[in-house]
Short mmCIF file of C-alpha atoms in Angstrom, two decimals:
data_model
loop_
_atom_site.label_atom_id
_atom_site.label_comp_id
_atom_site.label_asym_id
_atom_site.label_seq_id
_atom_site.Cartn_x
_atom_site.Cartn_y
_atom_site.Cartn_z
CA UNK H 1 172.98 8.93 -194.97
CA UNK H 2 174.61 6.71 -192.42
CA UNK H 3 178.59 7.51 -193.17
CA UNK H 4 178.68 8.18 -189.33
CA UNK H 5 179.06 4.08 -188.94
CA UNK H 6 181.71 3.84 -190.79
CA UNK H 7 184.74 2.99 -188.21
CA UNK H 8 187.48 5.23 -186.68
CA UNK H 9 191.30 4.58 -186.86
CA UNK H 10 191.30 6.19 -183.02
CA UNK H 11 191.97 3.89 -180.11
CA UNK H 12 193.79 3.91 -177.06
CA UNK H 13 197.66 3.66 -176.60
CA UNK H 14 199.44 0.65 -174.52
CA UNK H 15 198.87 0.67 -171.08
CA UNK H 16 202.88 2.04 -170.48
CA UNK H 17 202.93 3.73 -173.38
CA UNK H 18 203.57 8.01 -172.92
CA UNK H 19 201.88 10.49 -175.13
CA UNK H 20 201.73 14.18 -175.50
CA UNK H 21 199.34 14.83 -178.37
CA UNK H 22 196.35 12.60 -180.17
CA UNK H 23 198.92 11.75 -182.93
CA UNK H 24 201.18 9.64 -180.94
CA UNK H 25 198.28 7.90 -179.72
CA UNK H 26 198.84 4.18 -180.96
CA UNK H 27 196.14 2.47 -182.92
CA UNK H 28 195.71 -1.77 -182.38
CA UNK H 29 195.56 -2.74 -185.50
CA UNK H 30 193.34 -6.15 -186.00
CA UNK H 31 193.91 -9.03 -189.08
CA UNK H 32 192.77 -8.05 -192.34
CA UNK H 33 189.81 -10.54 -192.20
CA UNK H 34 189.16 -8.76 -189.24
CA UNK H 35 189.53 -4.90 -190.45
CA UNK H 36 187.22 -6.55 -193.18
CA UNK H 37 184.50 -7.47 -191.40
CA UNK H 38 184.16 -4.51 -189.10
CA UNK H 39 183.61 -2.44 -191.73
CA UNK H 40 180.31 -4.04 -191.88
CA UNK H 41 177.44 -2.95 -189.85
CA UNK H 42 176.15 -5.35 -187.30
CA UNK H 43 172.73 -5.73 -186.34
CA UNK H 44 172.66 -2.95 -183.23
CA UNK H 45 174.55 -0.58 -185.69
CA UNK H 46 171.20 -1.27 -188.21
CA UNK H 47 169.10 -1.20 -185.79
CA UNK H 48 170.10 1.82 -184.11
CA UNK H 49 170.47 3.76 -187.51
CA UNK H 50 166.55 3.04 -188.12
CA UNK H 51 166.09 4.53 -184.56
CA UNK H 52 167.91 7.56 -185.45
CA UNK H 53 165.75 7.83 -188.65
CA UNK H 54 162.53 7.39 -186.46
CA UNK H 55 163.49 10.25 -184.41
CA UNK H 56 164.55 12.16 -187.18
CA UNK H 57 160.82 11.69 -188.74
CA UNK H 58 159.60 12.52 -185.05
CA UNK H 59 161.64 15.22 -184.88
CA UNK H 60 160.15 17.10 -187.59
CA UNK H 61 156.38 17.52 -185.69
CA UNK H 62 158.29 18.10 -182.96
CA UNK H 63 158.49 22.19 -181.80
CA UNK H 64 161.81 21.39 -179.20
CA UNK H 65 163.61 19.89 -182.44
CA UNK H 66 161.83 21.22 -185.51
CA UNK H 67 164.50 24.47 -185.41
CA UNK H 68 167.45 22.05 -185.58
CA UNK H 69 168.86 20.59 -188.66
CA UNK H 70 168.93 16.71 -187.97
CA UNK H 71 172.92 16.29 -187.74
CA UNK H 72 173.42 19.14 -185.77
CA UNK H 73 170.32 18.32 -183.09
CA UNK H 74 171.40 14.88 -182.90
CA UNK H 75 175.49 14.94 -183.04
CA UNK H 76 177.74 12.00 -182.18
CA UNK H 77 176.12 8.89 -181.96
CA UNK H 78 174.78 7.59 -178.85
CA UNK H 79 177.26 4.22 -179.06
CA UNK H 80 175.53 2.82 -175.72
CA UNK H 81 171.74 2.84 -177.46
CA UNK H 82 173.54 -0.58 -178.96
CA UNK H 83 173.98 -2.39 -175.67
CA UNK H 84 171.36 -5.03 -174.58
CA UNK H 85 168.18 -4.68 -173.15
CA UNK H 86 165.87 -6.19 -170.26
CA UNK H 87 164.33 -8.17 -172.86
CA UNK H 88 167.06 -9.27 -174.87
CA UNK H 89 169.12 -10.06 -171.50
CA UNK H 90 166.26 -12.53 -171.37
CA UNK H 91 165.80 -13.80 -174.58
CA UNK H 92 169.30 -14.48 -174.56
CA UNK H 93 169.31 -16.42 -171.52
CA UNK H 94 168.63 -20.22 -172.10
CA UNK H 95 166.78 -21.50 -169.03
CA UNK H 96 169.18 -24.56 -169.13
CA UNK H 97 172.43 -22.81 -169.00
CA UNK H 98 171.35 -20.07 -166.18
CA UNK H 99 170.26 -19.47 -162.81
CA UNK H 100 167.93 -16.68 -162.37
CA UNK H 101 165.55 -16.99 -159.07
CA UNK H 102 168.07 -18.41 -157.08
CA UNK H 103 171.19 -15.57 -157.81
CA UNK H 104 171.48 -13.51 -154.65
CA UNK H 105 170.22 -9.44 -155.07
CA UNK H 106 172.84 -7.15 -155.27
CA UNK H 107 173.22 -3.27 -155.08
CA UNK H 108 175.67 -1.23 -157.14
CA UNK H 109 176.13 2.36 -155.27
CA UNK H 110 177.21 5.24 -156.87
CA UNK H 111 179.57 7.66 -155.15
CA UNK H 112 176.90 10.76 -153.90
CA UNK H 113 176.57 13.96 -152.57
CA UNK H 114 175.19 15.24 -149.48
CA UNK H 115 174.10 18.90 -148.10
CA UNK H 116 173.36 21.05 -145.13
CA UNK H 117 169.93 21.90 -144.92
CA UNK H 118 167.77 23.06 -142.08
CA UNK H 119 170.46 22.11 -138.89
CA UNK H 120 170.84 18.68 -140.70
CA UNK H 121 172.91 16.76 -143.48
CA UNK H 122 170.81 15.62 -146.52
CA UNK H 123 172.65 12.75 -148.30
CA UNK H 124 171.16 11.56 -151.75
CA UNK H 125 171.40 7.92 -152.30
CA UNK H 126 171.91 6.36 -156.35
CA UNK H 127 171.83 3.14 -157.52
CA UNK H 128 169.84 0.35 -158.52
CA UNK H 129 168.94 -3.37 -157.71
CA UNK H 130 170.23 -6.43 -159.99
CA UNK H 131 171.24 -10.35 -160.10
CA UNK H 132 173.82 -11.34 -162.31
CA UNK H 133 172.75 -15.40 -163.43
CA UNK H 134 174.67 -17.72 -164.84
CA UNK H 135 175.25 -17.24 -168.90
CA UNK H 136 177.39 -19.96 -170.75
CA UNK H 137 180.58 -17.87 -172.52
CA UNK H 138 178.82 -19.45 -175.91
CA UNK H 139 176.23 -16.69 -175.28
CA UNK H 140 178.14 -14.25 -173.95
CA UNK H 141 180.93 -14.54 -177.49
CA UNK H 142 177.52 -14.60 -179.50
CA UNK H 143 176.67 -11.35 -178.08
CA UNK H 144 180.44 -9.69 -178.65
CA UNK H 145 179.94 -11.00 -181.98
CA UNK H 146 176.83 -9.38 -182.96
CA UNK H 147 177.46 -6.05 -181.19
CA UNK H 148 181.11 -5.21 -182.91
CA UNK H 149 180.11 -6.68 -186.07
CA UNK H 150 183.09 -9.74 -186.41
CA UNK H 151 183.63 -13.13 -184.70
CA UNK H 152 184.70 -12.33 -181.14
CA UNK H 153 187.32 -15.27 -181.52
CA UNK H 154 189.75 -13.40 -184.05
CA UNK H 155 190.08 -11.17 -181.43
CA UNK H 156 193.59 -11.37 -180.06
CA UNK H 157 193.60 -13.01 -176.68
CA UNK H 158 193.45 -10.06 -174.03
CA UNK H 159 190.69 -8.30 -176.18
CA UNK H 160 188.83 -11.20 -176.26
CA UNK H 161 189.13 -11.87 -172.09
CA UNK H 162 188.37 -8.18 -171.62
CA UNK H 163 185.78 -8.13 -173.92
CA UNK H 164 183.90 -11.06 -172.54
CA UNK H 165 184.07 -9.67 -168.93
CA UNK H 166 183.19 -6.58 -169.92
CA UNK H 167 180.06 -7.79 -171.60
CA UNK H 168 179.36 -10.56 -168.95
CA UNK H 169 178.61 -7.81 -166.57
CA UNK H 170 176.10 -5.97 -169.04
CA UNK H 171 174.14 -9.07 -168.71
CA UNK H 172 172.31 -8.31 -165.44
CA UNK H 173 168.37 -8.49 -164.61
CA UNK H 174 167.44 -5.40 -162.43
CA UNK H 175 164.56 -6.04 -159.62
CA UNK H 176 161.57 -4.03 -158.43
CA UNK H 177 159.72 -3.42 -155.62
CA UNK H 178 162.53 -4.20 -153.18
CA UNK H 179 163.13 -2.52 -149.63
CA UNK H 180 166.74 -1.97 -149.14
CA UNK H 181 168.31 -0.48 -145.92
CA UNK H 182 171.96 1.35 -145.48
CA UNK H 183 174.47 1.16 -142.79
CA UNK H 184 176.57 4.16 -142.22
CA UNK H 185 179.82 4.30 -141.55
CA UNK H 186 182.16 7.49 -140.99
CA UNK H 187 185.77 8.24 -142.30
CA UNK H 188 186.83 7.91 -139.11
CA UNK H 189 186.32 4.12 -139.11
CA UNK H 190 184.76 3.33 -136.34
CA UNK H 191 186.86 0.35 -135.47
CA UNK H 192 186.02 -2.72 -135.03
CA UNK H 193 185.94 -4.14 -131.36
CA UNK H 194 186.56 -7.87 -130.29
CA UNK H 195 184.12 -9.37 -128.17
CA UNK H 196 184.74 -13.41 -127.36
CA UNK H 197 186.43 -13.83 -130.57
CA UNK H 198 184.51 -12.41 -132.47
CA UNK H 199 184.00 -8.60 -134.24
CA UNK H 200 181.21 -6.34 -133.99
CA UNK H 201 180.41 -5.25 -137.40
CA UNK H 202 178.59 -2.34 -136.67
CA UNK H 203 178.97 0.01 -133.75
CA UNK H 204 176.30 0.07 -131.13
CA UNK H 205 174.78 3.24 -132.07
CA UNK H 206 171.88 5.08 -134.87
CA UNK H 207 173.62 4.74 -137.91
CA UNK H 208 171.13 2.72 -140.64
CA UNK H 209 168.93 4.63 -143.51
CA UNK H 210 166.06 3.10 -144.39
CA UNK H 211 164.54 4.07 -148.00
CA UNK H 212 161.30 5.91 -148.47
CA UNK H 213 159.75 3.70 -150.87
CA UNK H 214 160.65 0.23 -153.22
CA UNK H 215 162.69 0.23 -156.42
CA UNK H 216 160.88 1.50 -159.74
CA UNK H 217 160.07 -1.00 -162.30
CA UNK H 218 163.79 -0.74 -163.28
CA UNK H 219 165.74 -1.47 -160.22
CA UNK H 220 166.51 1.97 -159.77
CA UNK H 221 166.35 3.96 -156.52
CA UNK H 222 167.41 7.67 -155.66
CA UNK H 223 166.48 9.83 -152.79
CA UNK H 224 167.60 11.84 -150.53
CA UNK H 225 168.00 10.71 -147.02
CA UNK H 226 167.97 13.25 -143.54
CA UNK H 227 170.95 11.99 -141.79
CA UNK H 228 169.55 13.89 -138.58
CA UNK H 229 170.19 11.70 -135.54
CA UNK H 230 172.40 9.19 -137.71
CA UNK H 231 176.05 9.40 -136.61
CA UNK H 232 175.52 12.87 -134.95
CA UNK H 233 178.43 12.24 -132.35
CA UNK H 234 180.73 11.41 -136.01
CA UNK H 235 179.47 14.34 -138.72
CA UNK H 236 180.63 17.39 -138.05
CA UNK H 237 177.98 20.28 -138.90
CA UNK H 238 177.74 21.70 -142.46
CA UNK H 239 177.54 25.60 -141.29
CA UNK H 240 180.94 25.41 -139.73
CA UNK H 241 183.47 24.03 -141.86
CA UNK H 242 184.40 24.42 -145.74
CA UNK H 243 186.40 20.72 -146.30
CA UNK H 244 184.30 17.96 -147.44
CA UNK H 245 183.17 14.68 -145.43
CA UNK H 246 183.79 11.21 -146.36
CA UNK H 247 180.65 8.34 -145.45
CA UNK H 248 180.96 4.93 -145.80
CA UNK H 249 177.74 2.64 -146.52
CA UNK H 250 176.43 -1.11 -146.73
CA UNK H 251 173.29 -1.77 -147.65
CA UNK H 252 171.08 -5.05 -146.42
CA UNK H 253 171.45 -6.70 -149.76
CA UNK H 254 173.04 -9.98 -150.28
CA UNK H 255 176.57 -8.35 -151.56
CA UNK H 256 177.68 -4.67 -152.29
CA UNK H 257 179.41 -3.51 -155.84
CA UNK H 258 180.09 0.17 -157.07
CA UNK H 259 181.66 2.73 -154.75
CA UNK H 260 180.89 2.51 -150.89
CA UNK H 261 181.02 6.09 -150.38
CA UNK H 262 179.33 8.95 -150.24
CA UNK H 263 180.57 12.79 -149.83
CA UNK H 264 178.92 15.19 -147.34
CA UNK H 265 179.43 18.98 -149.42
CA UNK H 266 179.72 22.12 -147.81
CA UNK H 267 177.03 24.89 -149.16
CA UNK H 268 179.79 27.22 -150.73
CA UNK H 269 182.95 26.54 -152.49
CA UNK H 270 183.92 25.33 -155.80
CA UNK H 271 182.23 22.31 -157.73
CA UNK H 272 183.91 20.67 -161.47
CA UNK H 273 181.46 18.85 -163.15
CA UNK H 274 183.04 17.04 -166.11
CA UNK H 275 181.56 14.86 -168.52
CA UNK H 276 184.58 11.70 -169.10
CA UNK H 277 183.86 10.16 -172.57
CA UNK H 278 186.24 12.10 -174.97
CA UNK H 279 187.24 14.26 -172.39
CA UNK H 280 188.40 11.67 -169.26
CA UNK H 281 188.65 8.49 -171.48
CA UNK H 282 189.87 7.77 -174.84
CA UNK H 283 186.22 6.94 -176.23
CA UNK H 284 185.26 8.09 -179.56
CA UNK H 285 182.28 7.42 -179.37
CA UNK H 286 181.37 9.69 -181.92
CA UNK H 287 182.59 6.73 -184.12
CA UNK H 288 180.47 3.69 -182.57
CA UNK H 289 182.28 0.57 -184.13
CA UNK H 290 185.92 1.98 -182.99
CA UNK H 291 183.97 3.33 -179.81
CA UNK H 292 182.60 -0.04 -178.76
CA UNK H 293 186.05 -1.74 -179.39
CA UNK H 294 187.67 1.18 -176.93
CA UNK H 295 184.52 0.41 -174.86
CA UNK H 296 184.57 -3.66 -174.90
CA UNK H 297 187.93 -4.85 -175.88
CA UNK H 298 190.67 -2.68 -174.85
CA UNK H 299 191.26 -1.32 -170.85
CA UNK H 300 189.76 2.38 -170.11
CA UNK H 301 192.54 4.94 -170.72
CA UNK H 302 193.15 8.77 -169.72
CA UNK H 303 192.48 10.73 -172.66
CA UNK H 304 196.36 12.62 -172.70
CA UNK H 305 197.58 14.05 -169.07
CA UNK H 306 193.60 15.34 -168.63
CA UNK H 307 194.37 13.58 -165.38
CA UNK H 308 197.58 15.70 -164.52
CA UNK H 309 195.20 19.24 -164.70
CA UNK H 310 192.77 17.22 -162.44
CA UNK H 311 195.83 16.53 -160.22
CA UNK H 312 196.50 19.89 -160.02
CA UNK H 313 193.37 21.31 -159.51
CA UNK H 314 192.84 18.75 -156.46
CA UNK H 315 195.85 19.99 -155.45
CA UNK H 316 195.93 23.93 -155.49
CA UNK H 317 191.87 24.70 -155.23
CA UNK H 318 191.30 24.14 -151.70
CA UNK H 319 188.41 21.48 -150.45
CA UNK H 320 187.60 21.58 -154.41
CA UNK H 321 184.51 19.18 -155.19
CA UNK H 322 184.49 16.71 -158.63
CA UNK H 323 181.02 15.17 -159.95
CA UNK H 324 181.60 12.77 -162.27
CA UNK H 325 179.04 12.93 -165.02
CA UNK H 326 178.41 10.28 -167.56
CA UNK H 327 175.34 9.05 -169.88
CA UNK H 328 176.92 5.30 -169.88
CA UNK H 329 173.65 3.37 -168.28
CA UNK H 330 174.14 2.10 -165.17
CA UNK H 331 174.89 -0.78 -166.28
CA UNK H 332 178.47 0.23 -167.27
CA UNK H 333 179.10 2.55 -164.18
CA UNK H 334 181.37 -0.11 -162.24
CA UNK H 335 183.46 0.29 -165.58
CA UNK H 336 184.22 3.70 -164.85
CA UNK H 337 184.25 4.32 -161.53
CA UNK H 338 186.80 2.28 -161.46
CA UNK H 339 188.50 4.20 -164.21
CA UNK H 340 188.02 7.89 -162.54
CA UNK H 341 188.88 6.24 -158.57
CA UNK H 342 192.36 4.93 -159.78
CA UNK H 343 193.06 7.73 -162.26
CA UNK H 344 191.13 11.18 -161.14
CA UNK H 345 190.74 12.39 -157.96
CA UNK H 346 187.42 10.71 -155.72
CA UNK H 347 184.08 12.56 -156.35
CA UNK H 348 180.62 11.82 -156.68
CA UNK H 349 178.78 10.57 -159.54
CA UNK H 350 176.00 10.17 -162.15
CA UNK H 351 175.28 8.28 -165.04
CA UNK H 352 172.46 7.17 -166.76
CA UNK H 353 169.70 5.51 -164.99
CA UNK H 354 168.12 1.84 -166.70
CA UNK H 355 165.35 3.53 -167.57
CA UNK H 356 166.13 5.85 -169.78
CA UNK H 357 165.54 4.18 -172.61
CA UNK H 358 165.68 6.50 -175.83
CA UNK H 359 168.49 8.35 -177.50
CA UNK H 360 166.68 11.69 -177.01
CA UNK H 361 166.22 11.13 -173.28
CA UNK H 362 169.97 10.58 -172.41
CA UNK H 363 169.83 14.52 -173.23
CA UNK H 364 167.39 15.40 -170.61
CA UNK H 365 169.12 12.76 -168.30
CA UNK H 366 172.46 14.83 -168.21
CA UNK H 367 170.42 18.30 -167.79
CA UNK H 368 168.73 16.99 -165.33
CA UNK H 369 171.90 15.60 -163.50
CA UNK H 370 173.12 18.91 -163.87
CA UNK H 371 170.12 21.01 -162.77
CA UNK H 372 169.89 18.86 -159.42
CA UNK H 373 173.20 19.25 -158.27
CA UNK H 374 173.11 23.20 -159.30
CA UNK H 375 169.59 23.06 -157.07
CA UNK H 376 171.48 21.53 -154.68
CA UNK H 377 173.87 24.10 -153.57
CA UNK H 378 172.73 27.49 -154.78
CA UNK H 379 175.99 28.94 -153.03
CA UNK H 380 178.51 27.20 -154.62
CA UNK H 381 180.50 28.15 -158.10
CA UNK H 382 180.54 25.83 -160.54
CA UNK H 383 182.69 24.75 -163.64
CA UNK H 384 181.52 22.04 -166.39
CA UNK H 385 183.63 20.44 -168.38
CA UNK H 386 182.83 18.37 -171.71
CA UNK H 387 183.70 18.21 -176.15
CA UNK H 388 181.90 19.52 -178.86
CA UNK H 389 180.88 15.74 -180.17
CA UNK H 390 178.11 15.85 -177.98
CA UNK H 391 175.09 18.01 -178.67
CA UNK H 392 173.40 18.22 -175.58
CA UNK H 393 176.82 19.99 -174.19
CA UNK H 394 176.85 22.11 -176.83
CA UNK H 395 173.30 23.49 -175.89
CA UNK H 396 172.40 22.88 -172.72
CA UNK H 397 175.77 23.58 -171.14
CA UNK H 398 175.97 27.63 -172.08
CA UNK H 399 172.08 27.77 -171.45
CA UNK H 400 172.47 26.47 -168.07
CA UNK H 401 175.17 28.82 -167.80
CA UNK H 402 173.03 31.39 -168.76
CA UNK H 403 170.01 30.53 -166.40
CA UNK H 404 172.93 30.52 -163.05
CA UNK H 405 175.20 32.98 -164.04
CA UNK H 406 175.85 33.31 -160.27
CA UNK H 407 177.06 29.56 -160.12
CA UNK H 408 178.31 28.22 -163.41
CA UNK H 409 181.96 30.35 -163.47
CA UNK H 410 183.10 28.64 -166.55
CA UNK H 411 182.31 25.91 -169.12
CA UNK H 412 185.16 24.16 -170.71
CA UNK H 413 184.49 22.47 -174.31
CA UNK H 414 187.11 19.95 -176.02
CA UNK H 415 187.54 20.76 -179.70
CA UNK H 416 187.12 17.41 -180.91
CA UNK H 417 187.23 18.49 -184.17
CA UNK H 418 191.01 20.36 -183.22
CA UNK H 419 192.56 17.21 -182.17
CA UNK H 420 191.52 14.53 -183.79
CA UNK H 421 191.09 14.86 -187.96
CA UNK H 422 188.92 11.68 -188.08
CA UNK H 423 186.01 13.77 -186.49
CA UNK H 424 183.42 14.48 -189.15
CA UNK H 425 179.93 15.17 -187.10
CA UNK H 426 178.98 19.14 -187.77
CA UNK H 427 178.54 21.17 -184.28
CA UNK H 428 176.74 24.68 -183.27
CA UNK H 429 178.43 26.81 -181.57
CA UNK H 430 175.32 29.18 -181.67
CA UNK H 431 174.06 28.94 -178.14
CA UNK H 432 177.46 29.88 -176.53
CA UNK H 433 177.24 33.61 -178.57
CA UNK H 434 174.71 34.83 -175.41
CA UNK H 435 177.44 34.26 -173.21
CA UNK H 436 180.53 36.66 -172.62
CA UNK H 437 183.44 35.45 -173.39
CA UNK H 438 185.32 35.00 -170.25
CA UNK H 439 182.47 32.27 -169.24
CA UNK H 440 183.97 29.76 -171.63
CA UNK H 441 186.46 28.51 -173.70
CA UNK H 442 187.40 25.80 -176.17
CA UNK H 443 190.52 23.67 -175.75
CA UNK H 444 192.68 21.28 -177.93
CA UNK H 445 194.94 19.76 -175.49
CA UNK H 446 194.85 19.53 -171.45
CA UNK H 447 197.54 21.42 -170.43
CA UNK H 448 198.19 22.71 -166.82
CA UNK H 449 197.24 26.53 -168.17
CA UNK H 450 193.54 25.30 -167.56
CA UNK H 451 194.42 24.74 -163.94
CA UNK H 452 196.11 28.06 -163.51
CA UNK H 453 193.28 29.72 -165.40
CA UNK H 454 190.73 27.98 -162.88
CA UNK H 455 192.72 29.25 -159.95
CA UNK H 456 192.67 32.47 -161.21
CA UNK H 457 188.91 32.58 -161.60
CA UNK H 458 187.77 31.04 -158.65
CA UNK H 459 189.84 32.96 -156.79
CA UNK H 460 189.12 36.51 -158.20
CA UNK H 461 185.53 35.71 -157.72
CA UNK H 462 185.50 34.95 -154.28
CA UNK H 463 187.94 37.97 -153.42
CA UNK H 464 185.78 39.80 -156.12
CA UNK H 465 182.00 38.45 -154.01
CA UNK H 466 180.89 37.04 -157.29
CA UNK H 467 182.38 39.08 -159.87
CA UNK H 468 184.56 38.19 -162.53
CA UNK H 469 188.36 40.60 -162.35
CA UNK H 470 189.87 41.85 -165.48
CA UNK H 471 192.62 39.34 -164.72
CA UNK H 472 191.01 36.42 -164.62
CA UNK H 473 189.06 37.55 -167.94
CA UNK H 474 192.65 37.55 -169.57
CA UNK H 475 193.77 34.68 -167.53
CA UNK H 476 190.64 32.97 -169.57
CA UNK H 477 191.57 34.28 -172.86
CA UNK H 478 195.14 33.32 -172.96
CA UNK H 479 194.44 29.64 -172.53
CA UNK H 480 191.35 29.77 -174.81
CA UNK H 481 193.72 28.22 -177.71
CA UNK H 482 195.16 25.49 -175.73
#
């Protein structure tokens, strides 16, 4: 019953290495006490796999699932189910060896979006409140250990450093009930002036956001904020201009991480919404030991020239808007914003909040993502991006498309199981046969037809007001076996 832990041969290539197809992607190939070992479940791989039967035993009382058979309603594994919680954080923390009330609170922002409503810009806020104490490496390499299943040590030697940062910044302890505060800043800068030797930080004028109410029990906050009155003379108004607006912010915690910026969004225009694990990245997560060594040990990597077509749509769509979409938990969004700001073009961005706890609930998180943004700007035409080795795409994805067919203009799906042969989890296809054909397509490889096809669509259906030309149908259907 639980073949899908088995691990995957696919991994990311060297960091100057050039690829055109998933074969030539290289695979790091560890000792043979090491390939020995992995093979092995660890304890989060157990523990996770009597999760999965749990909800599978749920599943069959419940109506939502009871229609599904279990591999096809649960898909790909959800690889980040087996990072640490709250309470193991603190179990694992030895009260000699760390320093937990007196660590300074920090924010991590992610990138947002903003809209005109009502003569005045709406701006939501994400993020969420943490410390980061002191942890000895001893029980930071015990962790790595348990989680991929083999002594961290036979690692080689950049795995191992990447691995224990990367897992020395899961270890954080999120805070409730704290009031934070924002400073705004424009993309014009608003330089800074020197007054008897020293700077003024922040201009003299309206510019902070206070929130509305504390952190939830899980650190989290996210709200939107009415910018009316808050760098008016700066922020140009949303019912006169197409091109998106940049906003800089700082909030009154001790020290800042994430993204510093925010994106004010004009009400029409076009929107991509892409999912990046398996379609960004080189993740597999669908195969969670090789996933969490792509994860942990080994630098984030473009999956193939994906990031050329994003290039190109940044490029040739004009004042185009990317939302970054992700069910990684907060805890692993520095990871990959960093990824998508050095490698895809800027854009705001989601992932999954702390306190979604469950496997089944990281489904309704990315619906939800989606539905809010959608809600957000009824005007605008939308195109969603994601793979087949996740099940929530595969069903929520064409039914969103089906309940805004005004909005959603397209929904591209990676053929997982096309492109790489390792693949094995079963996928429906079912809930895409409601929809006509030109409103999606499956894809092998990225290639820069998908950009050309996207032009062509959003173009014919703003010339078209909203409906879809006979060219753009083929335009669709000629890439459709890319």
């Amino acid at each position: 019953m639980f073949f899908f832990l088995s691990s995957g041969v696919f991994s990311g290539p060297a960091s100057t290495q050039e690829f055109t197809g998933d074969s030539e992607l290289s695979t790091l190939i560890p000792p043979p006490s090491q390939r020995q070992q992995a093979t092995l479940l660890s304890n989060y791989e157990w523990r996770y796999a009597l999760e999965q039967f749990n909800d599978y035993v749920e599943s069959l009382t419940d109506d939502g699932e009871s229609e599904d058979n279990f591999y096809l309603s649960h898909g790909a594994l959800d690889m980040f189910s087996l990072l640490p919680t709250q309470e193991e954080i603190l179990q694992a923390i030895d009260p000699s060896e760390a320093n937990i009330a007196g660590t300074s609170f920090q924010t991590l922002n992610l990138p947002q979006y903003g809209n005109w409503t009502n003569e005045a810009w709406l701006l939501r806020f994400r993020g969420y409140v943490f410390t980061q104490p002191l942890i000895s490496n001893k029980t930071i390499e015990s962790f790595v250990s348990k989680v991929l299943g083999f002594p961290a040590w036979t690692l080689t030697e950049d795995q191992y450093l990447h691995a224990m940062q990367m897992v020395r910044g899961l270890f954080v302890l999120v805070h409730s009930n704290i009031q934070l505060s924002w400073r705004l800043i424009p993309e014009d800068g608003l330089e800074q002036t020197e007054t008897g030797g020293d700077y003024q930080i922040w201009p003299p004028i309206r510019n902070e956001v206070i929130a509305p109410g504390l952190t939830d029990f899980a650190g989290d906050y996210d709200f939107f904020a009415n910018l009316s009155g808050v760098l008016d003379e700066h922020l140009l108004p949303g019912d006169s201009l197409n091109e998106l607006q940049s906003v800089y912010l700082h909030s009154n915690a001790t020290s800042n991480a994430g993204i510093p910026i925010s994106y004010l969004v004009p009400g029409s225009g076009l929107t991509i919404v892409s999912d990046i694990d398996d379609v960004l990245r080189v993740s597999t997560i669908y195969h969670p030991t090789e996933g969490l060594r792509n994860l942990l040990t080994r630098p984030f990597y473009p999956w193939m020239n994906m990031h050329d077509v994003f290039a190109n749509w940044s490029q040739s769509l004009p004042d185009v808007h990317f939302h970054y979409l992700s069910t990684a938990p907060d805890q692993m969004a520095q990871s990959y914003m960093d990824f998508i700001y050095e490698t895809y073009p800027h854009g705001s961005f989601d992932t999954r909040a702390v306190n979604f706890k469950r496997f089944r609930a990281s489904w309704s998180a990315r619906r939800g993502l989606l539905e809010r943004v959608l809600q957000t700007y009824p005007q605008r035409k939308f195109i969603l991006i994601g793979d087949n080795s996740n099940h929530d795409i595969m069903k929520n994805y064409p039914l969103l498309a089906l309940k805004y067919p005004a909005q959603i203009l397209c929904v591209f799906v990676r053929n997982v199981s096309a492109s790489d042969d390792t693949f094995r989890w079963p996928y429906t296809t079912r809930y895409f046969k409601s929809l006509e054909p030109e409103k999606y397509m499956m894809f092998r490889y990225p290639t820069l037809k998908m950009a050309i096809a996207t032009m062509n669509r959003s173009r014919s259906i703003f010339l078209s007001g909203g409906k879809a030309s006979h060219g753009a149908h083929n335009s669709l259907q000629k890439v459709a076996d890319v």
